[in-house]
């Protein structure tokens, strides 16, 4: 196939500078173009450019001109500044979206190009200028580069296609393009783009252009190339693999992540900015990951300044970031971590003790306690420190003898485990006694494999789906980006903005939001994914979420209307009605619906309601038992506080405040032992299964509206 010859775009004389005016007057303020450009153009190739004024809703001023393939005066520039009123929504909309009737257009990232200047946020002001060698430079809204290697040895980046509304007249050898971007405020802008290596691998003097006091983003345009694959440089990925090699326990997503907005699929340009920012930072990393706070790049919308640009640059990881020695302050932070990786314990509004006394009695029908019982539980000033269980070393040895290797990879590393047949009868007992933390990763995978009746092949297939979905747009990306920094605060893995933990969390939630069109993304998925990331790589976290969704019935929990949540609450209420009738009557008397306090329990799997070490113990049992486990936990909490709920001094506010608190168990072993006995009751488990079927029939008959408190 013949490759089109490379030629450059020539631009007309610059438009006269125009003072900013009100939106109503801007449509008529577009200056006339000098027709002398037409007389100077070469007869070989021409390109038609059209710019639409976006300053008013009533009028749409249109101006077009021709540009030659040669440009004699490099000082001429075309100012495409569109003013403060210009936004993504009024430019990249359905009427003016880019759709090309040519194949593709690429940005030249070949090794002979000049260093890029600072690329700003897509909202920032840009220019289109011409260089002395005739190569046209054009800005592009995407702040993030990605790499592609063609069969001709040229590294290219694919640009979005143009609107069919703008008629093009491409020649046989040239695909013409003009690019505009807008001016909007942002606190931090993205770093200079390098054609092959991260910015800090170059001398500092090459990071910015020096032709003007204010650096402008510039990109070299080249004709289409025969490939559109986006592959990282050879130094980052082997040529035989489309994905980057894992550099740590949290593997980086594929560097193939598309840096072209999927306008055909309706991707919002703000969402594309978020997605491409994470992809770019995943390729180069950030400085002080786990130690420094980082710099905000996607949510800030304040005026860009030289200072914010310098802060954004300084927050990027340099070539020596992974090999440098840790500083004294970093060592102090690491030494202060608890056994689960928290450098400080997050605070909560209402910490109350979950006493062990009521849990010493098995679940059975019981009447109300003393009417003079207090309506408030005992408060706790702070969360207890995470300490190693007394019998942990003994349990480590027992799990070592109970599990055996099932498979290894080509390098001899263990891929999967299995329970020895001779020890299978002890699995349930040992899970409820607590899985040692060093065995938790292997044990969780064993439990999910057993419950879902799947194995390594299913995990690998889901891992491939994860990588493929990274290149697709998600309508939830902006909301996911808002939720990522506030998930599991205080954990070193998620401390640094855009650090490896936050990037992995974003990518997992992004891909999982595409897994089920019904569920999409809900906020409860964040704490679940973040907890799993403490033990698994992103690909395996995605696989774990998928299995929770499919076989642990989380699909019904996350689906619109939360049908699984209502079903679990119906089962919980039937247990309360049969075992604690006075408590059930108190809820009816004070008109307290179970959804008002229990929704967050089921949506987040108690991730935001109990200490982290207690959450892990509950999840141990959940992966063994399935959805009944958290119904049992909800019943246990109500069982413990039954006297407070039926107290004569209790009212709507005290009961709702009590059950909306953060619970600190007096003893995790006692809590798990009570739950084990409850779910070990075969008659009760059979009733729970029947109540779930009853709820399904109520929903089908339309009688579910009156079935809950």
PDB file of C-alpha atoms in Angstrom, residues 501-700:
ATOM      1  CA  UNK A 501      -3.774   3.160  44.007  1.00  0.00           C
ATOM      2  CA  UNK A 502      -6.090   5.928  42.806  1.00  0.00           C
ATOM      3  CA  UNK A 503      -5.294   5.217  39.162  1.00  0.00           C
ATOM      4  CA  UNK A 504      -5.959   1.509  39.635  1.00  0.00           C
ATOM      5  CA  UNK A 505      -9.219   2.254  41.445  1.00  0.00           C
ATOM      6  CA  UNK A 506     -10.357   4.548  38.643  1.00  0.00           C
ATOM      7  CA  UNK A 507      -9.502   2.033  35.947  1.00  0.00           C
ATOM      8  CA  UNK A 508     -11.237  -0.847  37.758  1.00  0.00           C
ATOM      9  CA  UNK A 509     -14.417   1.179  38.309  1.00  0.00           C
ATOM     10  CA  UNK A 510     -14.279   2.537  34.750  1.00  0.00           C
ATOM     11  CA  UNK A 511     -14.122  -0.954  33.257  1.00  0.00           C
ATOM     12  CA  UNK A 512     -16.638  -2.406  35.688  1.00  0.00           C
ATOM     13  CA  UNK A 513     -19.138   0.351  34.868  1.00  0.00           C
ATOM     14  CA  UNK A 514     -19.185  -1.070  31.338  1.00  0.00           C
ATOM     15  CA  UNK A 515     -19.608  -4.665  32.498  1.00  0.00           C
ATOM     16  CA  UNK A 516     -23.366  -4.437  33.032  1.00  0.00           C
ATOM     17  CA  UNK A 517     -25.510  -1.875  31.249  1.00  0.00           C
ATOM     18  CA  UNK A 518     -28.157  -2.189  33.960  1.00  0.00           C
ATOM     19  CA  UNK A 519     -25.915  -1.569  36.951  1.00  0.00           C
ATOM     20  CA  UNK A 520     -23.438   0.889  35.468  1.00  0.00           C
ATOM     21  CA  UNK A 521     -21.703   2.530  38.418  1.00  0.00           C
ATOM     22  CA  UNK A 522     -22.946   3.286  41.925  1.00  0.00           C
ATOM     23  CA  UNK A 523     -20.928   4.805  44.737  1.00  0.00           C
ATOM     24  CA  UNK A 524     -21.019   1.649  46.829  1.00  0.00           C
ATOM     25  CA  UNK A 525     -18.729  -0.042  44.324  1.00  0.00           C
ATOM     26  CA  UNK A 526     -15.798   2.218  45.281  1.00  0.00           C
ATOM     27  CA  UNK A 527     -15.143   0.949  48.835  1.00  0.00           C
ATOM     28  CA  UNK A 528     -15.575  -2.649  47.658  1.00  0.00           C
ATOM     29  CA  UNK A 529     -13.072  -2.257  44.819  1.00  0.00           C
ATOM     30  CA  UNK A 530     -10.624  -0.339  47.029  1.00  0.00           C
ATOM     31  CA  UNK A 531     -10.651  -3.086  49.662  1.00  0.00           C
ATOM     32  CA  UNK A 532      -9.963  -5.708  47.005  1.00  0.00           C
ATOM     33  CA  UNK A 533      -7.104  -3.584  45.623  1.00  0.00           C
ATOM     34  CA  UNK A 534      -5.366  -3.962  48.969  1.00  0.00           C
ATOM     35  CA  UNK A 535      -4.884  -7.640  48.086  1.00  0.00           C
ATOM     36  CA  UNK A 536      -5.174  -8.065  44.309  1.00  0.00           C
ATOM     37  CA  UNK A 537      -3.976  -6.564  41.030  1.00  0.00           C
ATOM     38  CA  UNK A 538      -6.524  -4.464  39.099  1.00  0.00           C
ATOM     39  CA  UNK A 539      -7.256  -7.282  36.633  1.00  0.00           C
ATOM     40  CA  UNK A 540      -8.088  -9.664  39.466  1.00  0.00           C
ATOM     41  CA  UNK A 541     -10.107  -6.992  41.274  1.00  0.00           C
ATOM     42  CA  UNK A 542     -12.193  -6.591  38.130  1.00  0.00           C
ATOM     43  CA  UNK A 543     -12.595 -10.376  37.989  1.00  0.00           C
ATOM     44  CA  UNK A 544     -13.588 -10.468  41.664  1.00  0.00           C
ATOM     45  CA  UNK A 545     -16.174  -7.706  41.190  1.00  0.00           C
ATOM     46  CA  UNK A 546     -17.567  -9.553  38.190  1.00  0.00           C
ATOM     47  CA  UNK A 547     -17.992 -12.727  40.219  1.00  0.00           C
ATOM     48  CA  UNK A 548     -19.587 -10.813  43.089  1.00  0.00           C
ATOM     49  CA  UNK A 549     -21.922  -9.315  40.514  1.00  0.00           C
ATOM     50  CA  UNK A 550     -22.818 -12.611  38.851  1.00  0.00           C
ATOM     51  CA  UNK A 551     -22.725 -15.308  41.530  1.00  0.00           C
ATOM     52  CA  UNK A 552     -23.024 -13.412  44.828  1.00  0.00           C
ATOM     53  CA  UNK A 553     -26.155 -11.611  43.561  1.00  0.00           C
ATOM     54  CA  UNK A 554     -24.607  -8.137  43.733  1.00  0.00           C
ATOM     55  CA  UNK A 555     -26.209  -7.487  40.342  1.00  0.00           C
ATOM     56  CA  UNK A 556     -29.578  -7.159  42.046  1.00  0.00           C
ATOM     57  CA  UNK A 557     -28.044  -4.937  44.737  1.00  0.00           C
ATOM     58  CA  UNK A 558     -26.612  -2.493  42.188  1.00  0.00           C
ATOM     59  CA  UNK A 559     -29.434  -2.595  39.619  1.00  0.00           C
ATOM     60  CA  UNK A 560     -31.759   0.426  39.292  1.00  0.00           C
ATOM     61  CA  UNK A 561     -34.274   0.365  42.107  1.00  0.00           C
ATOM     62  CA  UNK A 562     -31.958  -1.908  44.150  1.00  0.00           C
ATOM     63  CA  UNK A 563     -34.215  -4.981  44.004  1.00  0.00           C
ATOM     64  CA  UNK A 564     -31.650  -7.173  45.769  1.00  0.00           C
ATOM     65  CA  UNK A 565     -31.385  -4.640  48.579  1.00  0.00           C
ATOM     66  CA  UNK A 566     -35.158  -4.668  49.098  1.00  0.00           C
ATOM     67  CA  UNK A 567     -35.153  -8.459  49.052  1.00  0.00           C
ATOM     68  CA  UNK A 568     -32.429  -8.604  51.735  1.00  0.00           C
ATOM     69  CA  UNK A 569     -34.346  -6.084  53.840  1.00  0.00           C
ATOM     70  CA  UNK A 570     -37.526  -8.154  53.487  1.00  0.00           C
ATOM     71  CA  UNK A 571     -35.678 -11.218  54.779  1.00  0.00           C
ATOM     72  CA  UNK A 572     -34.180  -9.166  57.631  1.00  0.00           C
ATOM     73  CA  UNK A 573     -37.614  -7.917  58.654  1.00  0.00           C
ATOM     74  CA  UNK A 574     -39.084 -11.423  58.639  1.00  0.00           C
ATOM     75  CA  UNK A 575     -36.293 -12.572  60.990  1.00  0.00           C
ATOM     76  CA  UNK A 576     -36.871  -9.590  63.286  1.00  0.00           C
ATOM     77  CA  UNK A 577     -40.618 -10.190  63.264  1.00  0.00           C
ATOM     78  CA  UNK A 578     -40.221 -13.862  64.204  1.00  0.00           C
ATOM     79  CA  UNK A 579     -37.312 -13.583  66.662  1.00  0.00           C
ATOM     80  CA  UNK A 580     -37.709 -10.039  68.064  1.00  0.00           C
ATOM     81  CA  UNK A 581     -41.415  -9.165  67.796  1.00  0.00           C
ATOM     82  CA  UNK A 582     -41.189  -6.265  70.263  1.00  0.00           C
ATOM     83  CA  UNK A 583     -38.360  -4.691  68.287  1.00  0.00           C
ATOM     84  CA  UNK A 584     -40.363  -5.085  65.087  1.00  0.00           C
ATOM     85  CA  UNK A 585     -43.343  -3.423  66.786  1.00  0.00           C
ATOM     86  CA  UNK A 586     -41.134  -0.538  67.963  1.00  0.00           C
ATOM     87  CA  UNK A 587     -40.006   0.102  64.389  1.00  0.00           C
ATOM     88  CA  UNK A 588     -43.635   0.236  63.275  1.00  0.00           C
ATOM     89  CA  UNK A 589     -44.602   2.470  66.203  1.00  0.00           C
ATOM     90  CA  UNK A 590     -41.899   5.025  65.441  1.00  0.00           C
ATOM     91  CA  UNK A 591     -42.399   4.630  61.653  1.00  0.00           C
ATOM     92  CA  UNK A 592     -38.777   3.736  60.997  1.00  0.00           C
ATOM     93  CA  UNK A 593     -38.198   2.026  57.673  1.00  0.00           C
ATOM     94  CA  UNK A 594     -35.377  -0.471  57.444  1.00  0.00           C
ATOM     95  CA  UNK A 595     -34.123   1.198  54.261  1.00  0.00           C
ATOM     96  CA  UNK A 596     -33.424   4.404  56.210  1.00  0.00           C
ATOM     97  CA  UNK A 597     -30.541   2.842  58.140  1.00  0.00           C
ATOM     98  CA  UNK A 598     -29.623  -0.455  56.435  1.00  0.00           C
ATOM     99  CA  UNK A 599     -29.193   0.697  52.834  1.00  0.00           C
ATOM    100  CA  UNK A 600     -25.529   1.636  53.219  1.00  0.00           C
ATOM    101  CA  UNK A 601     -24.850  -1.657  55.006  1.00  0.00           C
ATOM    102  CA  UNK A 602     -25.840  -3.735  52.012  1.00  0.00           C
ATOM    103  CA  UNK A 603     -24.634  -1.375  49.278  1.00  0.00           C
ATOM    104  CA  UNK A 604     -21.065  -1.181  50.610  1.00  0.00           C
ATOM    105  CA  UNK A 605     -20.932  -4.617  52.289  1.00  0.00           C
ATOM    106  CA  UNK A 606     -20.391  -2.843  55.637  1.00  0.00           C
ATOM    107  CA  UNK A 607     -17.200  -1.175  54.366  1.00  0.00           C
ATOM    108  CA  UNK A 608     -18.195   2.176  55.921  1.00  0.00           C
ATOM    109  CA  UNK A 609     -19.875   0.901  59.068  1.00  0.00           C
ATOM    110  CA  UNK A 610     -17.252  -1.131  60.967  1.00  0.00           C
ATOM    111  CA  UNK A 611     -13.446  -0.925  61.471  1.00  0.00           C
ATOM    112  CA  UNK A 612     -11.306  -2.216  58.623  1.00  0.00           C
ATOM    113  CA  UNK A 613     -10.146  -5.306  60.496  1.00  0.00           C
ATOM    114  CA  UNK A 614     -13.764  -6.196  61.318  1.00  0.00           C
ATOM    115  CA  UNK A 615     -14.765  -5.619  57.711  1.00  0.00           C
ATOM    116  CA  UNK A 616     -12.115  -8.101  56.572  1.00  0.00           C
ATOM    117  CA  UNK A 617     -13.426 -10.727  59.000  1.00  0.00           C
ATOM    118  CA  UNK A 618     -16.973 -10.215  57.691  1.00  0.00           C
ATOM    119  CA  UNK A 619     -15.775 -10.490  54.114  1.00  0.00           C
ATOM    120  CA  UNK A 620     -13.983 -13.746  54.945  1.00  0.00           C
ATOM    121  CA  UNK A 621     -17.335 -15.221  55.911  1.00  0.00           C
ATOM    122  CA  UNK A 622     -19.228 -13.477  53.072  1.00  0.00           C
ATOM    123  CA  UNK A 623     -17.079 -15.072  50.385  1.00  0.00           C
ATOM    124  CA  UNK A 624     -17.808 -18.414  52.045  1.00  0.00           C
ATOM    125  CA  UNK A 625     -21.544 -18.034  52.739  1.00  0.00           C
ATOM    126  CA  UNK A 626     -22.839 -15.624  50.106  1.00  0.00           C
ATOM    127  CA  UNK A 627     -25.581 -12.987  50.405  1.00  0.00           C
ATOM    128  CA  UNK A 628     -27.093 -14.400  53.624  1.00  0.00           C
ATOM    129  CA  UNK A 629     -24.018 -13.279  55.538  1.00  0.00           C
ATOM    130  CA  UNK A 630     -24.811  -9.564  55.542  1.00  0.00           C
ATOM    131  CA  UNK A 631     -28.443 -10.190  56.412  1.00  0.00           C
ATOM    132  CA  UNK A 632     -27.089 -12.019  59.461  1.00  0.00           C
ATOM    133  CA  UNK A 633     -24.795  -9.080  60.309  1.00  0.00           C
ATOM    134  CA  UNK A 634     -27.746  -6.666  60.108  1.00  0.00           C
ATOM    135  CA  UNK A 635     -29.797  -8.904  62.397  1.00  0.00           C
ATOM    136  CA  UNK A 636     -26.854  -9.144  64.820  1.00  0.00           C
ATOM    137  CA  UNK A 637     -26.653  -5.350  65.163  1.00  0.00           C
ATOM    138  CA  UNK A 638     -30.374  -5.042  65.865  1.00  0.00           C
ATOM    139  CA  UNK A 639     -30.112  -7.984  68.284  1.00  0.00           C
ATOM    140  CA  UNK A 640     -27.371  -6.236  70.272  1.00  0.00           C
ATOM    141  CA  UNK A 641     -29.316  -2.967  70.593  1.00  0.00           C
ATOM    142  CA  UNK A 642     -32.782  -4.459  71.040  1.00  0.00           C
ATOM    143  CA  UNK A 643     -33.183  -3.061  74.581  1.00  0.00           C
ATOM    144  CA  UNK A 644     -32.217   0.435  73.407  1.00  0.00           C
ATOM    145  CA  UNK A 645     -34.779   0.250  70.600  1.00  0.00           C
ATOM    146  CA  UNK A 646     -37.649  -0.867  72.869  1.00  0.00           C
ATOM    147  CA  UNK A 647     -36.758   1.581  75.673  1.00  0.00           C
ATOM    148  CA  UNK A 648     -39.526   3.930  76.821  1.00  0.00           C
ATOM    149  CA  UNK A 649     -37.223   6.883  76.147  1.00  0.00           C
ATOM    150  CA  UNK A 650     -36.512   5.814  72.561  1.00  0.00           C
ATOM    151  CA  UNK A 651     -37.963   7.769  69.696  1.00  0.00           C
ATOM    152  CA  UNK A 652     -37.509   8.186  65.954  1.00  0.00           C
ATOM    153  CA  UNK A 653     -34.338  10.276  66.270  1.00  0.00           C
ATOM    154  CA  UNK A 654     -32.569   8.157  68.877  1.00  0.00           C
ATOM    155  CA  UNK A 655     -33.228   4.867  67.082  1.00  0.00           C
ATOM    156  CA  UNK A 656     -32.213   6.163  63.654  1.00  0.00           C
ATOM    157  CA  UNK A 657     -29.100   7.808  65.083  1.00  0.00           C
ATOM    158  CA  UNK A 658     -28.200   4.594  66.899  1.00  0.00           C
ATOM    159  CA  UNK A 659     -28.459   2.372  63.826  1.00  0.00           C
ATOM    160  CA  UNK A 660     -26.723   4.905  61.555  1.00  0.00           C
ATOM    161  CA  UNK A 661     -23.605   4.967  63.733  1.00  0.00           C
ATOM    162  CA  UNK A 662     -20.178   3.435  63.148  1.00  0.00           C
ATOM    163  CA  UNK A 663     -20.004   0.195  65.123  1.00  0.00           C
ATOM    164  CA  UNK A 664     -16.874  -0.828  67.024  1.00  0.00           C
ATOM    165  CA  UNK A 665     -17.220  -4.460  68.146  1.00  0.00           C
ATOM    166  CA  UNK A 666     -15.975  -5.190  71.614  1.00  0.00           C
ATOM    167  CA  UNK A 667     -14.702  -8.513  70.302  1.00  0.00           C
ATOM    168  CA  UNK A 668     -14.653  -9.605  66.658  1.00  0.00           C
ATOM    169  CA  UNK A 669     -14.442 -13.294  67.548  1.00  0.00           C
ATOM    170  CA  UNK A 670     -17.682 -13.105  69.546  1.00  0.00           C
ATOM    171  CA  UNK A 671     -19.489 -11.346  66.703  1.00  0.00           C
ATOM    172  CA  UNK A 672     -18.323 -13.859  64.088  1.00  0.00           C
ATOM    173  CA  UNK A 673     -19.124 -16.778  66.382  1.00  0.00           C
ATOM    174  CA  UNK A 674     -22.730 -15.542  66.799  1.00  0.00           C
ATOM    175  CA  UNK A 675     -23.106 -15.153  63.024  1.00  0.00           C
ATOM    176  CA  UNK A 676     -21.659 -18.624  62.457  1.00  0.00           C
ATOM    177  CA  UNK A 677     -24.230 -20.164  64.788  1.00  0.00           C
ATOM    178  CA  UNK A 678     -27.084 -18.255  63.173  1.00  0.00           C
ATOM    179  CA  UNK A 679     -26.184 -19.283  59.621  1.00  0.00           C
ATOM    180  CA  UNK A 680     -25.440 -22.790  60.799  1.00  0.00           C
ATOM    181  CA  UNK A 681     -29.106 -23.192  61.695  1.00  0.00           C
ATOM    182  CA  UNK A 682     -30.366 -25.208  58.708  1.00  0.00           C
ATOM    183  CA  UNK A 683     -34.016 -24.513  59.491  1.00  0.00           C
ATOM    184  CA  UNK A 684     -33.409 -20.766  59.541  1.00  0.00           C
ATOM    185  CA  UNK A 685     -31.396 -20.908  56.314  1.00  0.00           C
ATOM    186  CA  UNK A 686     -34.266 -22.768  54.671  1.00  0.00           C
ATOM    187  CA  UNK A 687     -36.692 -20.089  55.869  1.00  0.00           C
ATOM    188  CA  UNK A 688     -34.428 -17.344  54.508  1.00  0.00           C
ATOM    189  CA  UNK A 689     -34.415 -19.016  51.098  1.00  0.00           C
ATOM    190  CA  UNK A 690     -38.220 -19.279  51.166  1.00  0.00           C
ATOM    191  CA  UNK A 691     -38.616 -15.647  52.174  1.00  0.00           C
ATOM    192  CA  UNK A 692     -36.546 -14.647  49.169  1.00  0.00           C
ATOM    193  CA  UNK A 693     -38.918 -16.568  46.927  1.00  0.00           C
ATOM    194  CA  UNK A 694     -41.889 -14.956  48.674  1.00  0.00           C
ATOM    195  CA  UNK A 695     -40.465 -11.532  47.938  1.00  0.00           C
ATOM    196  CA  UNK A 696     -40.056 -12.404  44.284  1.00  0.00           C
ATOM    197  CA  UNK A 697     -43.736 -13.388  44.132  1.00  0.00           C
ATOM    198  CA  UNK A 698     -44.780 -10.166  45.868  1.00  0.00           C
ATOM    199  CA  UNK A 699     -42.854  -8.130  43.324  1.00  0.00           C
ATOM    200  CA  UNK A 700     -44.366 -10.067  40.436  1.00  0.00           C
TER     201      UNK A 700
END
